[in-house]
């Protein structure tokens, strides 16, 4: 088992100094966009730091120094850190446990851009020597001394090299109440360390995290829970619109980093260590968000490589997702919402495009919830295994170790009869007593093209599941809906009609002529039943036949925001 460095110290005075200094340095995402080109920023998103290192060579701006040190993982002289963080200083960084002093040899081996490029601040004695200073001196042999004499005091490096122990970087939070500048601490990844991740690694803000952040409903609530908090970024967002926020994680290290980030960003978050809902038994919340450790990992792989806490909940198969879904209603207040990312196994005997939802549907059976479940991607087992091995540093593994892990994982899926793995998200709304009596409503969508759902899209999708009786409701077409028609040359009637949505989910949906007619006439005046009757009369088709043709497509279009009521 491998472990990371000790957690940062929760010294609120020093953390406040760090906050003051990064604000004074204007170390924000906006500043990074001025310091680095689009190409370098794009490379950073792909975990490639070299373009950014080249562009920041020789730049002495405090924000550049902090970026090199904390984001790109390059050593800096203590004097450079003192200049970048004048209130906290290099000594304060070391006391917080965010940085450590290293020797000249270690610094030299870690430097990607050499001193000759002018990137790093010179040692103080070198700076005082002026431009004519000679190159670094050749180490001298140690002098001999009488063992009976008092040992001379060790010479203390006046301006030592220092190395960051954590990834600390700016984060721009875009929220309904206004934008925020935050700073998020996490463990450095393979880009920095050149090593596979430690078992207790705490991730920063990745792509999956951003997806959940973007799709979370941001309405003001009394209470919110971040289940599996990691570095605490979800909890920070929740603290902007929830009066009370609780964050839980099985990982003690994740809890410590969430506490540190809460202090650094002046957020009040109740952090509790424990598995899933165990730390909040007996409590209910208006909103629960979770990016849980849902990766489906066999025991054979865990035994060989260890359990990576950030992605592996330690449960058999995909049962962690089941446990969250089955346990959520007891912790949701009436009308409360759960939003989570998830993976699920699809048996080889099932079609991954048309029968993918059956496993999730079984998990939701008899629960007092309405549910919207979306499978945004589906992978065959080989692609799934390759993705997650590479995610944890597979490119740094010896070929034999990689192939053993890959084979063991793949064999496990074959033995389980898994044909594919679905990847997507689940949104639940807790029903009140009257609603629960009639049973929950569930909707399953496959591969939503267009835009990723926003919080308002999720809220509407869940609300639409309780739409009034379709034939009695007057629908209103969204103002951004447009229609595209395709004709066979010379034919007076279109062969294909496609409805396009400019906003919302940005979907493009093929529809029949009858559905197009109903959508076109939906201006909030006539009920769907009245419009359908008119379409039936104009096309000489029975009303019941038109209803049968348009009912399911209309319910989909309502859920996706093409039509509102």
XYZ file of C-alpha atoms in Angstrom:
565
model
C 0.000 0.000 0.000
C 1.290 3.464 -0.870
C 0.317 6.615 0.991
C 0.659 10.317 0.304
C 2.374 12.973 2.397
C 0.897 14.053 5.759
C -2.176 16.272 5.434
C -1.843 20.078 5.601
C -2.045 21.705 9.012
C -5.384 23.286 9.856
C -3.707 26.429 11.216
C -6.347 29.067 10.557
C -4.018 32.020 11.118
C -1.490 30.780 8.554
C -4.276 29.777 6.156
C -5.688 33.304 6.410
C -2.228 34.680 5.525
C -2.056 32.363 2.523
C -5.474 33.554 1.380
C -4.440 37.191 1.785
C -1.297 36.632 -0.273
C -2.881 34.764 -3.191
C -5.547 37.474 -3.429
C -2.872 40.188 -3.345
C -0.981 38.331 -6.086
C -4.154 38.289 -8.234
C -3.580 34.570 -8.644
C -6.850 33.755 -10.379
C -7.936 31.841 -13.446
C -8.227 35.169 -15.282
C -4.567 35.869 -14.495
C -3.553 32.415 -15.704
C -5.303 33.153 -18.997
C -3.116 36.236 -19.411
C 0.094 34.462 -18.346
C -0.411 31.413 -20.567
C -1.453 30.918 -24.175
C -4.558 28.989 -25.131
C -2.292 26.171 -26.262
C -0.541 25.923 -22.904
C -3.837 26.060 -21.016
C -5.256 23.374 -23.268
C -2.177 21.231 -22.661
C -2.645 21.592 -18.900
C -6.176 20.252 -19.279
C -4.586 17.198 -20.914
C -2.123 16.870 -18.003
C 0.805 18.178 -20.037
C 2.779 20.871 -18.202
C 5.713 21.432 -20.557
C 4.203 24.196 -22.749
C 3.303 26.168 -19.618
C 6.796 25.664 -18.168
C 8.386 27.041 -21.314
C 6.099 30.075 -21.398
C 6.659 30.934 -17.725
C 10.456 30.629 -17.903
C 12.015 33.797 -16.508
C 8.688 35.355 -15.470
C 9.027 36.683 -11.907
C 5.453 37.840 -11.401
C 4.113 36.349 -8.104
C 1.274 34.600 -9.943
C 3.814 33.017 -12.305
C 5.945 31.840 -9.382
C 2.926 30.291 -7.644
C 1.820 28.614 -10.860
C 5.240 27.084 -11.489
C 5.507 25.931 -7.903
C 2.041 24.565 -7.110
C 0.526 23.743 -10.507
C 3.572 22.730 -12.554
C 5.549 21.230 -9.669
C 8.844 23.041 -10.192
C 11.170 23.820 -7.263
C 11.562 27.476 -6.269
C 14.037 29.291 -4.064
C 12.703 30.316 -0.647
C 13.383 33.942 -1.573
C 11.101 33.656 -4.618
C 8.325 32.214 -2.456
C 8.900 34.946 0.155
C 8.371 37.495 -2.608
C 5.264 35.774 -3.962
C 3.742 35.218 -0.498
C 5.082 38.089 1.628
C 2.634 37.645 4.520
C 2.959 33.871 4.827
C 6.457 33.367 3.466
C 8.269 30.169 2.618
C 8.540 29.297 6.302
C 4.765 29.544 6.652
C 4.281 27.241 3.672
C 6.515 24.675 5.330
C 4.688 24.999 8.662
C 1.361 24.415 6.902
C 2.824 21.299 5.320
C 2.302 22.587 1.784
C 6.012 22.639 0.924
C 9.325 21.171 2.014
C 12.965 22.161 1.763
C 15.013 20.069 -0.640
C 18.726 19.916 -1.386
C 20.505 21.191 -4.452
C 20.785 17.767 -6.068
C 17.066 17.053 -5.719
C 16.185 20.489 -7.079
C 18.499 20.072 -10.038
C 16.989 16.700 -10.937
C 13.464 18.128 -10.721
C 14.069 21.237 -12.828
C 12.684 20.896 -16.340
C 13.719 24.360 -17.505
C 17.316 24.966 -16.426
C 18.609 28.011 -14.570
C 20.261 29.060 -17.769
C 16.825 29.945 -19.087
C 16.497 32.502 -16.342
C 13.472 30.858 -14.844
C 14.295 30.712 -11.171
C 15.391 33.350 -8.701
C 19.151 33.131 -8.039
C 20.559 32.354 -4.654
C 20.959 35.502 -2.563
C 24.758 35.316 -2.535
C 24.769 34.859 -6.333
C 22.549 37.882 -6.773
C 24.840 39.994 -4.620
C 27.852 38.937 -6.698
C 26.446 40.728 -9.708
C 26.524 39.801 -13.355
C 30.154 38.806 -13.203
C 29.535 35.990 -10.761
C 31.080 32.721 -11.717
C 29.211 29.502 -12.358
C 28.245 27.306 -9.367
C 31.290 26.240 -7.388
C 32.583 22.705 -7.502
C 31.845 20.950 -4.191
C 34.923 20.789 -1.943
C 36.057 17.786 0.081
C 34.994 17.866 3.742
C 37.722 18.949 6.192
C 38.979 16.549 8.864
C 38.634 17.459 12.541
C 39.572 15.975 15.925
C 36.707 13.703 17.103
C 37.224 14.997 20.647
C 36.548 18.532 19.546
C 33.011 19.896 19.563
C 31.424 19.278 16.186
C 31.025 22.439 14.153
C 27.484 23.705 13.594
C 26.034 22.669 10.288
C 25.910 25.440 7.770
C 22.292 26.379 7.054
C 21.402 27.089 3.472
C 20.563 30.806 3.345
C 18.187 30.465 0.426
C 17.219 26.832 0.030
C 15.263 25.216 -2.724
C 11.718 24.247 -1.869
C 9.277 21.789 -3.415
C 5.464 21.848 -3.262
C 3.866 18.821 -1.604
C 0.404 19.624 -2.947
C -1.351 20.857 -6.020
C -2.856 24.239 -5.214
C -4.507 26.222 -7.977
C -7.114 28.911 -8.639
C -10.668 27.912 -9.487
C -13.324 30.186 -10.980
C -16.796 29.336 -9.687
C -19.637 30.535 -11.904
C -22.775 30.719 -9.799
C -26.254 32.288 -10.061
C -25.351 34.761 -7.302
C -22.151 35.854 -9.032
C -18.698 34.543 -9.850
C -16.235 33.528 -7.147
C -12.455 33.105 -7.109
C -11.377 30.118 -5.040
C -8.193 28.116 -4.472
C -8.329 24.341 -4.287
C -5.753 22.061 -2.693
C -5.404 18.419 -3.746
C -2.743 15.775 -4.175
C -0.440 16.183 -7.203
C -1.066 13.803 -10.085
C 1.255 11.765 -12.255
C 2.043 14.832 -14.378
C 3.847 16.243 -11.342
C 5.179 13.176 -9.583
C 5.989 10.830 -12.464
C 4.670 7.995 -10.291
C 1.419 6.000 -10.045
C -1.115 7.489 -7.651
C -1.022 6.661 -3.954
C -3.839 4.573 -2.489
C -5.197 7.540 -0.523
C -4.778 10.041 -3.373
C -7.244 12.953 -3.280
C -8.230 14.232 -6.694
C -8.566 17.864 -7.676
C -11.171 19.346 -10.006
C -11.374 17.010 -13.009
C -13.742 16.636 -15.928
C -16.274 14.468 -14.077
C -16.266 16.932 -11.186
C -17.007 19.826 -13.542
C -19.869 17.870 -15.093
C -21.525 17.406 -11.703
C -20.857 21.012 -10.706
C -22.539 22.238 -13.888
C -25.632 20.048 -13.589
C -26.324 20.634 -9.894
C -29.541 22.517 -9.128
C -28.418 25.811 -7.563
C -31.646 26.842 -5.827
C -31.394 28.112 -2.243
C -31.966 25.293 0.241
C -31.811 24.843 3.979
C -29.444 21.866 3.966
C -27.129 20.056 1.561
C -24.859 17.002 1.671
C -21.714 16.290 -0.351
C -21.431 12.491 -0.265
C -17.832 11.407 -0.973
C -16.424 14.919 -0.784
C -12.836 14.333 -1.979
C -11.120 17.721 -2.003
C -14.407 19.435 -1.096
C -15.137 21.366 -4.286
C -18.788 20.245 -4.429
C -19.223 21.301 -0.805
C -17.742 24.739 -1.536
C -20.345 25.269 -4.248
C -23.131 24.020 -1.978
C -22.093 26.468 0.731
C -23.063 29.355 -1.565
C -26.751 28.391 -1.645
C -27.345 26.096 1.343
C -27.659 27.337 4.912
C -26.093 24.145 6.279
C -23.574 21.938 4.424
C -22.281 18.540 5.527
C -19.458 16.776 3.649
C -18.634 13.103 4.207
C -15.938 10.756 2.966
C -14.560 7.367 3.956
C -11.050 8.767 3.386
C -9.565 10.600 6.376
C -7.201 12.334 3.976
C -10.085 13.619 1.830
C -11.827 14.953 4.932
C -8.667 16.789 5.991
C -8.237 18.414 2.573
C -11.912 19.424 2.502
C -11.454 21.109 5.881
C -8.339 22.881 4.633
C -10.053 24.100 1.459
C -13.087 25.256 3.428
C -10.825 27.338 5.677
C -8.826 28.701 2.739
C -12.021 29.835 0.994
C -13.821 31.005 4.161
C -16.658 28.487 3.831
C -18.495 26.864 6.731
C -18.668 23.099 6.084
C -19.338 20.318 8.584
C -16.880 17.571 7.546
C -17.441 14.019 8.813
C -15.474 10.856 8.188
C -17.393 7.677 7.392
C -18.875 5.424 4.722
C -21.701 6.736 2.542
C -24.705 7.787 4.690
C -23.385 6.378 7.995
C -22.156 9.788 9.285
C -25.601 11.372 8.723
C -27.968 8.654 9.920
C -31.212 10.222 11.134
C -30.660 13.492 9.251
C -32.364 14.671 6.066
C -31.212 17.093 3.385
C -32.840 19.163 0.683
C -30.013 18.437 -1.764
C -27.466 15.630 -1.955
C -24.687 15.596 -4.552
C -22.236 12.786 -5.078
C -19.365 11.905 -7.354
C -18.773 8.595 -5.556
C -15.957 6.063 -6.067
C -18.062 4.102 -8.550
C -15.368 2.381 -10.635
C -16.134 -1.346 -10.985
C -12.917 -2.954 -9.738
C -12.460 -6.710 -9.135
C -10.872 -7.996 -5.931
C -8.037 -9.528 -7.958
C -6.937 -6.070 -9.118
C -7.359 -4.552 -5.662
C -5.209 -7.301 -4.199
C -2.380 -6.643 -6.654
C -2.501 -2.869 -6.952
C -4.311 -1.758 -3.799
C -7.585 0.097 -3.425
C -7.537 3.618 -4.867
C -9.882 5.418 -2.496
C -10.824 8.253 -4.851
C -12.431 5.897 -7.388
C -12.993 2.497 -5.726
C -15.542 2.198 -2.933
C -14.470 -1.347 -2.138
C -17.840 -2.913 -2.966
C -18.499 -5.822 -5.276
C -19.318 -5.020 -8.910
C -21.516 -1.896 -9.299
C -23.184 -2.268 -5.908
C -21.831 1.005 -4.555
C -24.128 2.904 -6.930
C -26.996 0.661 -5.853
C -26.205 1.388 -2.194
C -26.284 5.154 -2.775
C -29.571 5.030 -4.692
C -31.267 2.708 -2.204
C -30.014 4.690 0.805
C -30.706 8.192 -0.492
C -34.482 8.434 0.127
C -34.029 8.017 3.898
C -31.685 11.033 3.901
C -33.772 13.239 1.587
C -36.409 15.632 2.868
C -39.717 15.578 0.985
C -39.116 17.305 -2.338
C -35.372 16.935 -1.850
C -33.054 16.052 -4.733
C -30.138 13.672 -5.212
C -27.744 14.201 -8.120
C -24.907 11.780 -8.732
C -22.543 10.410 -11.355
C -22.578 6.651 -11.790
C -21.467 3.542 -13.688
C -23.561 0.403 -14.148
C -22.971 -2.994 -15.687
C -24.998 -4.127 -18.704
C -25.239 -7.910 -19.105
C -23.926 -9.386 -22.350
C -27.440 -10.700 -22.976
C -28.845 -7.136 -23.078
C -28.663 -4.557 -25.860
C -26.600 -1.633 -24.466
C -28.624 0.848 -26.545
C -32.157 -0.326 -25.772
C -31.928 -2.381 -22.569
C -29.178 -0.559 -20.700
C -31.523 0.860 -18.053
C -32.942 -2.395 -16.703
C -30.349 -2.751 -13.915
C -30.822 0.807 -12.667
C -34.602 0.475 -12.964
C -34.477 -2.563 -10.659
C -32.461 -0.592 -8.089
C -35.103 2.152 -8.057
C -38.065 -0.203 -7.730
C -40.434 0.644 -4.847
C -38.434 3.700 -3.786
C -40.491 6.861 -3.000
C -38.736 8.877 -5.704
C -39.109 10.180 -9.217
C -35.967 9.569 -11.247
C -34.264 10.848 -14.385
C -31.429 8.572 -15.492
C -29.144 9.377 -18.417
C -26.533 7.097 -19.975
C -24.149 9.525 -21.629
C -21.651 6.911 -22.783
C -21.238 3.163 -22.986
C -17.937 1.292 -23.136
C -17.101 -2.305 -23.846
C -15.135 -3.931 -20.998
C -11.752 -3.661 -22.748
C -12.091 0.107 -23.260
C -13.369 0.565 -19.721
C -10.435 -1.340 -18.230
C -7.869 0.498 -20.343
C -9.351 3.882 -19.392
C -9.203 3.276 -15.652
C -5.767 1.662 -15.632
C -4.387 4.650 -17.514
C -6.271 6.988 -15.176
C -4.213 5.720 -12.243
C -0.822 5.874 -13.930
C -0.932 2.883 -16.240
C 1.456 4.598 -18.616
C 4.029 4.525 -15.805
C 3.615 0.809 -15.113
C 5.946 -1.873 -16.354
C 4.490 -3.635 -19.367
C 4.151 -6.954 -17.524
C 2.296 -5.291 -14.599
C -0.023 -3.456 -16.994
C -0.881 -6.620 -18.898
C -1.473 -8.626 -15.726
C -3.839 -6.003 -14.347
C -5.638 -5.601 -17.681
C -6.081 -9.354 -18.131
C -7.280 -9.930 -14.579
C -9.834 -7.118 -14.856
C -11.111 -8.298 -18.223
C -11.443 -11.898 -17.059
C -13.518 -10.686 -14.109
C -15.991 -8.938 -16.431
C -16.257 -12.055 -18.606
C -16.961 -14.283 -15.608
C -19.667 -11.856 -14.459
C -21.286 -11.877 -17.905
C -20.790 -8.149 -18.368
C -21.131 -7.034 -21.984
C -20.805 -3.280 -21.505
C -20.557 -0.585 -18.852
C -22.864 2.397 -18.897
C -21.616 5.790 -17.708
C -23.945 8.627 -16.852
C -25.872 10.358 -14.106
C -28.936 9.926 -11.938
C -31.251 12.609 -10.531
C -33.861 11.676 -7.914
C -36.619 13.694 -6.248
C -38.051 12.476 -2.941
C -41.840 12.194 -3.108
C -44.235 13.337 -0.438
C -46.652 10.860 1.111
C -49.448 11.496 -1.387
C -47.162 11.243 -4.416
C -45.470 8.110 -3.100
C -48.844 6.387 -2.766
C -49.229 6.409 -6.549
C -45.643 5.250 -7.161
C -42.569 6.954 -8.547
C -42.131 7.995 -12.171
C -38.901 7.118 -13.933
C -37.489 8.343 -17.256
C -34.407 6.950 -18.994
C -32.528 8.808 -21.706
C -29.705 7.453 -23.834
C -26.778 9.603 -24.875
C -28.136 13.133 -24.685
C -26.469 14.921 -27.581
C -26.065 18.682 -27.541
C -25.190 20.491 -24.325
C -24.483 18.979 -20.940
C -27.509 19.496 -18.675
C -27.417 22.512 -16.401
C -29.010 22.615 -12.993
C -32.134 24.246 -14.397
C -32.409 21.484 -17.019
C -32.251 18.803 -14.320
C -34.835 20.600 -12.173
C -37.182 20.883 -15.156
C -36.696 17.246 -16.199
C -37.656 16.052 -12.719
C -40.614 18.441 -12.524
C -41.835 17.311 -15.955
C -42.285 13.772 -14.674
C -45.275 15.141 -12.731
C -46.765 16.952 -15.744
C -50.551 17.388 -15.819
C -52.672 15.004 -17.895
C -51.172 15.379 -21.366
C -54.396 15.816 -23.310
C -55.723 18.434 -20.885
C -52.634 20.646 -20.691
C -51.833 23.644 -22.894
C -48.165 23.475 -23.877
C -45.909 26.326 -24.959
C -43.132 25.808 -27.483
C -39.757 27.174 -26.361
C -38.776 30.294 -28.298
C -35.486 28.766 -29.464
C -37.021 25.719 -31.195
C -36.572 25.584 -34.956
C -37.525 23.003 -37.572
C -35.422 21.556 -40.377
C -37.097 19.779 -43.313
C -35.572 17.427 -45.876
C -37.241 16.702 -49.231
C -36.670 14.199 -51.972
C -36.200 16.384 -55.093
C -39.553 17.011 -56.709
C -41.602 15.745 -53.742
C -44.115 18.176 -52.180
C -43.921 16.500 -48.760
C -40.860 16.370 -46.497
C -39.239 12.991 -45.926
C -37.513 14.001 -42.688
C -38.309 16.637 -40.067
C -35.846 17.590 -37.314
C -36.570 19.886 -34.384
C -33.541 21.860 -33.176
C -33.199 23.400 -29.739
C -30.973 26.479 -29.542
C -30.698 26.613 -25.743
C -31.480 24.127 -23.010
C -29.966 20.762 -23.858
C -29.277 21.852 -27.450
C -30.809 18.684 -28.861
C -31.766 17.849 -32.435
C -34.670 15.406 -32.586
C -36.251 13.761 -35.652
C -40.053 13.870 -35.432
C -43.078 12.806 -37.443
C -45.349 15.222 -39.266
C -48.017 14.833 -36.593
C -45.595 15.650 -33.775
C -44.295 18.633 -35.752
C -47.853 19.880 -36.192
C -48.610 19.637 -32.481
C -45.362 21.399 -31.537
C -46.012 24.121 -34.099
C -49.482 24.823 -32.719
C -48.397 24.780 -29.043
C -48.605 28.457 -28.115
C -50.198 28.050 -24.697
C -53.734 28.629 -25.929
C -55.094 25.229 -27.006
C -54.743 21.965 -25.087
C -52.846 19.076 -26.614
C -56.136 17.232 -26.960
C -57.641 20.050 -28.998
C -54.599 20.285 -31.249
C -54.542 16.516 -31.797
C -58.229 16.559 -32.767
C -57.527 19.268 -35.339
C -54.522 17.344 -36.738
C -56.653 14.202 -37.015
C -59.359 16.051 -38.907
C -56.910 17.721 -41.327
C -55.081 14.461 -42.081
C -58.176 12.217 -42.106
C -56.668 9.997 -39.381
C -58.463 8.680 -36.302
C -57.877 10.768 -33.155
C -56.768 7.709 -31.169
C -54.180 6.901 -33.832
C -52.757 10.425 -33.703
C -52.646 10.261 -29.908
C -50.773 6.972 -30.031
C -48.254 8.473 -32.477
C -47.523 11.675 -30.573
C -47.822 10.764 -26.886
C -44.349 9.333 -26.171
C -42.465 11.862 -28.361
C -44.299 14.766 -26.709
C -43.412 13.543 -23.230
C -39.765 13.357 -24.308
C -39.890 16.857 -25.805
C -41.403 18.184 -22.591
C -38.667 16.561 -20.479
C -35.961 17.966 -22.748
C -37.380 21.497 -22.621
C -38.735 21.879 -26.170
C -42.204 22.326 -24.645
C -43.253 23.701 -21.263
C -46.508 23.754 -19.318
